[in-house]
């Protein structure tokens, strides 16, 4: 793994706080490597949020910063 940069993932969260959809590559993404983007998508799908006070799903983004160590 040798990627450094940003992956912005667009997510959809259901009313229970579960991420039900995730797509990498939103505005601000600087990494084009598909493997790195998939790592970000998998992480986003595991995220859990507070319950949403809305009868329908809510859209947002999560920004992941990848750095060399």
PDB file of N, CA and C in Angstrom:
ATOM      1  N   UNK A   1       0.846  -1.177   0.000  1.00  0.00           N
ATOM      2  CA  UNK A   1       0.000   0.000   0.000  1.00  0.00           C
ATOM      3  C   UNK A   1       0.888   1.235   0.000  1.00  0.00           C
ATOM      4  N   UNK A   2       0.775   2.038  -1.029  1.00  0.00           N
ATOM      5  CA  UNK A   2       1.626   3.225  -1.122  1.00  0.00           C
ATOM      6  C   UNK A   2       0.869   4.430  -1.665  1.00  0.00           C
ATOM      7  N   UNK A   3      -0.339   4.585  -1.234  1.00  0.00           N
ATOM      8  CA  UNK A   3      -1.149   5.719  -1.669  1.00  0.00           C
ATOM      9  C   UNK A   3      -1.207   6.781  -0.579  1.00  0.00           C
ATOM     10  N   UNK A   4      -1.166   8.022  -0.984  1.00  0.00           N
ATOM     11  CA  UNK A   4      -1.358   9.135  -0.060  1.00  0.00           C
ATOM     12  C   UNK A   4      -2.291  10.124  -0.744  1.00  0.00           C
ATOM     13  N   UNK A   5      -3.277  10.610  -0.008  1.00  0.00           N
ATOM     14  CA  UNK A   5      -4.226  11.559  -0.569  1.00  0.00           C
ATOM     15  C   UNK A   5      -5.571  11.444   0.110  1.00  0.00           C
ATOM     16  N   UNK A   6      -6.603  11.845  -0.606  1.00  0.00           N
ATOM     17  CA  UNK A   6      -7.943  11.938  -0.044  1.00  0.00           C
ATOM     18  C   UNK A   6      -8.923  11.145  -0.902  1.00  0.00           C
ATOM     19  N   UNK A   7      -9.828  10.422  -0.221  1.00  0.00           N
ATOM     20  CA  UNK A   7     -10.962   9.790  -0.895  1.00  0.00           C
ATOM     21  C   UNK A   7     -12.222  10.281  -0.203  1.00  0.00           C
ATOM     22  N   UNK A   8     -13.096  10.920  -0.960  1.00  0.00           N
ATOM     23  CA  UNK A   8     -14.379  11.382  -0.432  1.00  0.00           C
ATOM     24  C   UNK A   8     -15.444  10.388  -0.888  1.00  0.00           C
ATOM     25  N   UNK A   9     -16.174   9.850   0.076  1.00  0.00           N
ATOM     26  CA  UNK A   9     -17.184   8.832  -0.199  1.00  0.00           C
ATOM     27  C   UNK A   9     -18.569   9.426   0.052  1.00  0.00           C
ATOM     28  N   UNK A  10     -19.420   9.360  -0.942  1.00  0.00           N
ATOM     29  CA  UNK A  10     -20.816   9.780  -0.791  1.00  0.00           C
ATOM     30  C   UNK A  10     -21.581   8.620  -0.185  1.00  0.00           C
ATOM     31  N   UNK A  11     -22.302   8.894   0.896  1.00  0.00           N
ATOM     32  CA  UNK A  11     -23.038   7.839   1.587  1.00  0.00           C
ATOM     33  C   UNK A  11     -24.522   8.177   1.681  1.00  0.00           C
ATOM     34  N   UNK A  12     -25.313   7.133   1.853  1.00  0.00           N
ATOM     35  CA  UNK A  12     -26.726   7.282   2.174  1.00  0.00           C
ATOM     36  C   UNK A  12     -26.949   6.528   3.480  1.00  0.00           C
ATOM     37  N   UNK A  13     -27.557   7.220   4.445  1.00  0.00           N
ATOM     38  CA  UNK A  13     -27.789   6.684   5.781  1.00  0.00           C
ATOM     39  C   UNK A  13     -29.289   6.524   5.990  1.00  0.00           C
ATOM     40  N   UNK A  14     -29.702   5.323   6.439  1.00  0.00           N
ATOM     41  CA  UNK A  14     -31.125   5.113   6.694  1.00  0.00           C
ATOM     42  C   UNK A  14     -31.514   5.707   8.041  1.00  0.00           C
ATOM     43  N   UNK A  15     -32.794   5.654   8.369  1.00  0.00           N
ATOM     44  CA  UNK A  15     -33.288   6.304   9.590  1.00  0.00           C
ATOM     45  C   UNK A  15     -32.737   5.666  10.869  1.00  0.00           C
ATOM     46  N   UNK A  16     -32.185   4.446  10.762  1.00  0.00           N
ATOM     47  CA  UNK A  16     -31.598   3.780  11.919  1.00  0.00           C
ATOM     48  C   UNK A  16     -30.111   4.078  12.091  1.00  0.00           C
ATOM     49  N   UNK A  17     -29.548   4.875  11.178  1.00  0.00           N
ATOM     50  CA  UNK A  17     -28.146   5.249  11.273  1.00  0.00           C
ATOM     51  C   UNK A  17     -27.188   4.331  10.542  1.00  0.00           C
ATOM     52  N   UNK A  18     -27.722   3.411   9.745  1.00  0.00           N
ATOM     53  CA  UNK A  18     -26.891   2.484   8.989  1.00  0.00           C
ATOM     54  C   UNK A  18     -26.565   3.054   7.612  1.00  0.00           C
ATOM     55  N   UNK A  19     -25.319   2.900   7.193  1.00  0.00           N
ATOM     56  CA  UNK A  19     -24.934   3.312   5.838  1.00  0.00           C
ATOM     57  C   UNK A  19     -25.416   2.221   4.889  1.00  0.00           C
ATOM     58  N   UNK A  20     -26.310   2.572   3.989  1.00  0.00           N
ATOM     59  CA  UNK A  20     -26.892   1.597   3.077  1.00  0.00           C
ATOM     60  C   UNK A  20     -26.317   1.710   1.663  1.00  0.00           C
ATOM     61  N   UNK A  21     -25.571   2.769   1.405  1.00  0.00           N
ATOM     62  CA  UNK A  21     -24.954   2.951   0.097  1.00  0.00           C
ATOM     63  C   UNK A  21     -23.705   3.794   0.269  1.00  0.00           C
ATOM     64  N   UNK A  22     -22.653   3.449  -0.485  1.00  0.00           N
ATOM     65  CA  UNK A  22     -21.409   4.214  -0.435  1.00  0.00           C
ATOM     66  C   UNK A  22     -20.767   4.197  -1.813  1.00  0.00           C
ATOM     67  N   UNK A  23     -20.333   5.381  -2.261  1.00  0.00           N
ATOM     68  CA  UNK A  23     -19.707   5.516  -3.580  1.00  0.00           C
ATOM     69  C   UNK A  23     -18.528   6.462  -3.465  1.00  0.00           C
ATOM     70  N   UNK A  24     -17.353   5.992  -3.854  1.00  0.00           N
ATOM     71  CA  UNK A  24     -16.129   6.803  -3.762  1.00  0.00           C
ATOM     72  C   UNK A  24     -15.992   7.699  -4.985  1.00  0.00           C
ATOM     73  N   UNK A  25     -15.266   8.792  -4.793  1.00  0.00           N
ATOM     74  CA  UNK A  25     -14.928   9.658  -5.919  1.00  0.00           C
ATOM     75  C   UNK A  25     -15.652  10.982  -5.958  1.00  0.00           C
ATOM     76  N   UNK A  26     -16.280  11.357  -4.852  1.00  0.00           N
ATOM     77  CA  UNK A  26     -16.959  12.654  -4.813  1.00  0.00           C
ATOM     78  C   UNK A  26     -15.941  13.778  -4.936  1.00  0.00           C
ATOM     79  N   UNK A  27     -16.429  14.989  -5.168  1.00  0.00           N
ATOM     80  CA  UNK A  27     -15.564  16.157  -5.314  1.00  0.00           C
ATOM     81  C   UNK A  27     -14.605  16.256  -4.128  1.00  0.00           C
ATOM     82  N   UNK A  28     -13.334  16.451  -4.426  1.00  0.00           N
ATOM     83  CA  UNK A  28     -12.315  16.538  -3.400  1.00  0.00           C
ATOM     84  C   UNK A  28     -11.416  15.318  -3.345  1.00  0.00           C
ATOM     85  N   UNK A  29     -11.815  14.241  -4.021  1.00  0.00           N
ATOM     86  CA  UNK A  29     -11.003  13.027  -4.063  1.00  0.00           C
ATOM     87  C   UNK A  29      -9.747  13.271  -4.887  1.00  0.00           C
ATOM     88  N   UNK A  30      -8.599  12.872  -4.331  1.00  0.00           N
ATOM     89  CA  UNK A  30      -7.335  13.060  -5.039  1.00  0.00           C
ATOM     90  C   UNK A  30      -6.667  11.742  -5.419  1.00  0.00           C
ATOM     91  N   UNK A  31      -7.212  10.628  -4.966  1.00  0.00           N
ATOM     92  CA  UNK A  31      -6.649   9.313  -5.270  1.00  0.00           C
ATOM     93  C   UNK A  31      -7.500   8.641  -6.340  1.00  0.00           C
ATOM     94  N   UNK A  32      -6.851   8.198  -7.424  1.00  0.00           N
ATOM     95  CA  UNK A  32      -7.575   7.540  -8.511  1.00  0.00           C
ATOM     96  C   UNK A  32      -7.465   6.019  -8.448  1.00  0.00           C
ATOM     97  N   UNK A  33      -6.620   5.489  -7.558  1.00  0.00           N
ATOM     98  CA  UNK A  33      -6.411   4.053  -7.435  1.00  0.00           C
ATOM     99  C   UNK A  33      -7.689   3.358  -6.954  1.00  0.00           C
ATOM    100  N   UNK A  34      -8.183   2.399  -7.749  1.00  0.00           N
ATOM    101  CA  UNK A  34      -9.440   1.708  -7.430  1.00  0.00           C
ATOM    102  C   UNK A  34      -9.359   0.923  -6.120  1.00  0.00           C
ATOM    103  N   UNK A  35      -8.219   0.303  -5.837  1.00  0.00           N
ATOM    104  CA  UNK A  35      -8.092  -0.468  -4.595  1.00  0.00           C
ATOM    105  C   UNK A  35      -8.222   0.427  -3.373  1.00  0.00           C
ATOM    106  N   UNK A  36      -7.604   1.580  -3.409  1.00  0.00           N
ATOM    107  CA  UNK A  36      -7.683   2.514  -2.291  1.00  0.00           C
ATOM    108  C   UNK A  36      -9.104   3.035  -2.133  1.00  0.00           C
ATOM    109  N   UNK A  37      -9.747   3.325  -3.236  1.00  0.00           N
ATOM    110  CA  UNK A  37     -11.140   3.778  -3.169  1.00  0.00           C
ATOM    111  C   UNK A  37     -12.044   2.706  -2.572  1.00  0.00           C
ATOM    112  N   UNK A  38     -11.795   1.437  -2.918  1.00  0.00           N
ATOM    113  CA  UNK A  38     -12.606   0.350  -2.368  1.00  0.00           C
ATOM    114  C   UNK A  38     -12.383   0.193  -0.864  1.00  0.00           C
ATOM    115  N   UNK A  39     -11.168   0.433  -0.404  1.00  0.00           N
ATOM    116  CA  UNK A  39     -10.900   0.414   1.042  1.00  0.00           C
ATOM    117  C   UNK A  39     -11.766   1.464   1.742  1.00  0.00           C
ATOM    118  N   UNK A  40     -11.842   2.645   1.155  1.00  0.00           N
ATOM    119  CA  UNK A  40     -12.655   3.721   1.731  1.00  0.00           C
ATOM    120  C   UNK A  40     -14.143   3.365   1.711  1.00  0.00           C
ATOM    121  N   UNK A  41     -14.612   2.778   0.621  1.00  0.00           N
ATOM    122  CA  UNK A  41     -16.025   2.379   0.521  1.00  0.00           C
ATOM    123  C   UNK A  41     -16.354   1.326   1.573  1.00  0.00           C
ATOM    124  N   UNK A  42     -15.493   0.334   1.736  1.00  0.00           N
ATOM    125  CA  UNK A  42     -15.736  -0.713   2.732  1.00  0.00           C
ATOM    126  C   UNK A  42     -15.778  -0.129   4.143  1.00  0.00           C
ATOM    127  N   UNK A  43     -14.885   0.814   4.421  1.00  0.00           N
ATOM    128  CA  UNK A  43     -14.893   1.460   5.733  1.00  0.00           C
ATOM    129  C   UNK A  43     -16.179   2.258   5.938  1.00  0.00           C
ATOM    130  N   UNK A  44     -16.615   2.959   4.906  1.00  0.00           N
ATOM    131  CA  UNK A  44     -17.840   3.761   5.004  1.00  0.00           C
ATOM    132  C   UNK A  44     -19.057   2.885   5.266  1.00  0.00           C
ATOM    133  N   UNK A  45     -19.110   1.721   4.623  1.00  0.00           N
ATOM    134  CA  UNK A  45     -20.251   0.821   4.816  1.00  0.00           C
ATOM    135  C   UNK A  45     -20.319   0.263   6.235  1.00  0.00           C
ATOM    136  N   UNK A  46     -19.212   0.285   6.960  1.00  0.00           N
ATOM    137  CA  UNK A  46     -19.182  -0.193   8.345  1.00  0.00           C
ATOM    138  C   UNK A  46     -19.517   0.914   9.340  1.00  0.00           C
ATOM    139  N   UNK A  47     -19.570   2.149   8.884  1.00  0.00           N
ATOM    140  CA  UNK A  47     -19.830   3.280   9.780  1.00  0.00           C
ATOM    141  C   UNK A  47     -21.253   3.204  10.332  1.00  0.00           C
ATOM    142  N   UNK A  48     -21.423   3.709  11.532  1.00  0.00           N
ATOM    143  CA  UNK A  48     -22.725   3.732  12.182  1.00  0.00           C
ATOM    144  C   UNK A  48     -22.959   5.140  12.719  1.00  0.00           C
ATOM    145  N   UNK A  49     -24.137   5.674  12.471  1.00  0.00           N
ATOM    146  CA  UNK A  49     -24.485   7.024  12.899  1.00  0.00           C
ATOM    147  C   UNK A  49     -25.667   6.982  13.857  1.00  0.00           C
ATOM    148  N   UNK A  50     -25.914   8.096  14.516  1.00  0.00           N
ATOM    149  CA  UNK A  50     -27.097   8.209  15.361  1.00  0.00           C
ATOM    150  C   UNK A  50     -28.333   8.098  14.485  1.00  0.00           C
ATOM    151  N   UNK A  51     -29.437   7.726  15.110  1.00  0.00           N
ATOM    152  CA  UNK A  51     -30.688   7.636  14.365  1.00  0.00           C
ATOM    153  C   UNK A  51     -31.019   8.990  13.747  1.00  0.00           C
ATOM    154  N   UNK A  52     -31.577   8.945  12.548  1.00  0.00           N
ATOM    155  CA  UNK A  52     -31.916  10.154  11.812  1.00  0.00           C
ATOM    156  C   UNK A  52     -33.396  10.458  12.012  1.00  0.00           C
ATOM    157  N   UNK A  53     -33.703  11.698  12.357  1.00  0.00           N
ATOM    158  CA  UNK A  53     -35.096  12.096  12.542  1.00  0.00           C
ATOM    159  C   UNK A  53     -35.676  12.504  11.191  1.00  0.00           C
ATOM    160  N   UNK A  54     -35.850  11.513  10.329  1.00  0.00           N
ATOM    161  CA  UNK A  54     -36.346  11.758   8.980  1.00  0.00           C
ATOM    162  C   UNK A  54     -37.029  10.488   8.495  1.00  0.00           C
ATOM    163  N   UNK A  55     -38.143  10.619   7.810  1.00  0.00           N
ATOM    164  CA  UNK A  55     -38.827   9.425   7.320  1.00  0.00           C
ATOM    165  C   UNK A  55     -38.085   8.742   6.167  1.00  0.00           C
ATOM    166  N   UNK A  56     -37.157   9.436   5.559  1.00  0.00           N
ATOM    167  CA  UNK A  56     -36.416   8.846   4.441  1.00  0.00           C
ATOM    168  C   UNK A  56     -34.916   8.877   4.733  1.00  0.00           C
ATOM    169  N   UNK A  57     -34.150   8.295   3.853  1.00  0.00           N
ATOM    170  CA  UNK A  57     -32.697   8.241   4.006  1.00  0.00           C
ATOM    171  C   UNK A  57     -32.088   9.634   3.828  1.00  0.00           C
ATOM    172  N   UNK A  58     -30.873   9.800   4.369  1.00  0.00           N
ATOM    173  CA  UNK A  58     -30.159  11.067   4.310  1.00  0.00           C
ATOM    174  C   UNK A  58     -28.831  10.842   3.600  1.00  0.00           C
ATOM    175  N   UNK A  59     -28.439  11.783   2.750  1.00  0.00           N
ATOM    176  CA  UNK A  59     -27.180  11.684   2.016  1.00  0.00           C
ATOM    177  C   UNK A  59     -26.128  12.591   2.636  1.00  0.00           C
ATOM    178  N   UNK A  60     -24.877  12.148   2.598  1.00  0.00           N
ATOM    179  CA  UNK A  60     -23.768  12.943   3.111  1.00  0.00           C
ATOM    180  C   UNK A  60     -22.465  12.412   2.550  1.00  0.00           C
ATOM    181  N   UNK A  61     -21.362  12.859   3.111  1.00  0.00           N
ATOM    182  CA  UNK A  61     -20.055  12.369   2.679  1.00  0.00           C
ATOM    183  C   UNK A  61     -19.184  12.062   3.891  1.00  0.00           C
ATOM    184  N   UNK A  62     -18.233  11.159   3.678  1.00  0.00           N
ATOM    185  CA  UNK A  62     -17.174  10.880   4.639  1.00  0.00           C
ATOM    186  C   UNK A  62     -15.867  11.089   3.886  1.00  0.00           C
ATOM    187  N   UNK A  63     -14.943  11.807   4.501  1.00  0.00           N
ATOM    188  CA  UNK A  63     -13.642  12.052   3.879  1.00  0.00           C
ATOM    189  C   UNK A  63     -12.582  11.217   4.585  1.00  0.00           C
ATOM    190  N   UNK A  64     -11.859  10.402   3.816  1.00  0.00           N
ATOM    191  CA  UNK A  64     -10.779   9.587   4.336  1.00  0.00           C
ATOM    192  C   UNK A  64      -9.451  10.141   3.854  1.00  0.00           C
ATOM    193  N   UNK A  65      -8.519  10.322   4.780  1.00  0.00           N
ATOM    194  CA  UNK A  65      -7.181  10.813   4.484  1.00  0.00           C
ATOM    195  C   UNK A  65      -6.207   9.652   4.577  1.00  0.00           C
ATOM    196  N   UNK A  66      -5.517   9.368   3.487  1.00  0.00           N
ATOM    197  CA  UNK A  66      -4.512   8.325   3.455  1.00  0.00           C
ATOM    198  C   UNK A  66      -3.146   8.979   3.475  1.00  0.00           C
ATOM    199  N   UNK A  67      -2.283   8.513   4.417  1.00  0.00           N
ATOM    200  CA  UNK A  67      -0.954   9.104   4.578  1.00  0.00           C
ATOM    201  C   UNK A  67       0.093   8.003   4.598  1.00  0.00           C
ATOM    202  N   UNK A  68       1.289   8.332   4.127  1.00  0.00           N
ATOM    203  CA  UNK A  68       2.425   7.416   4.248  1.00  0.00           C
ATOM    204  C   UNK A  68       2.873   7.375   5.690  1.00  0.00           C
ATOM    205  N   UNK A  69       3.325   6.218   6.138  1.00  0.00           N
ATOM    206  CA  UNK A  69       3.895   6.110   7.490  1.00  0.00           C
ATOM    207  C   UNK A  69       5.329   5.696   7.384  1.00  0.00           C
TER     208      UNK A  69
END
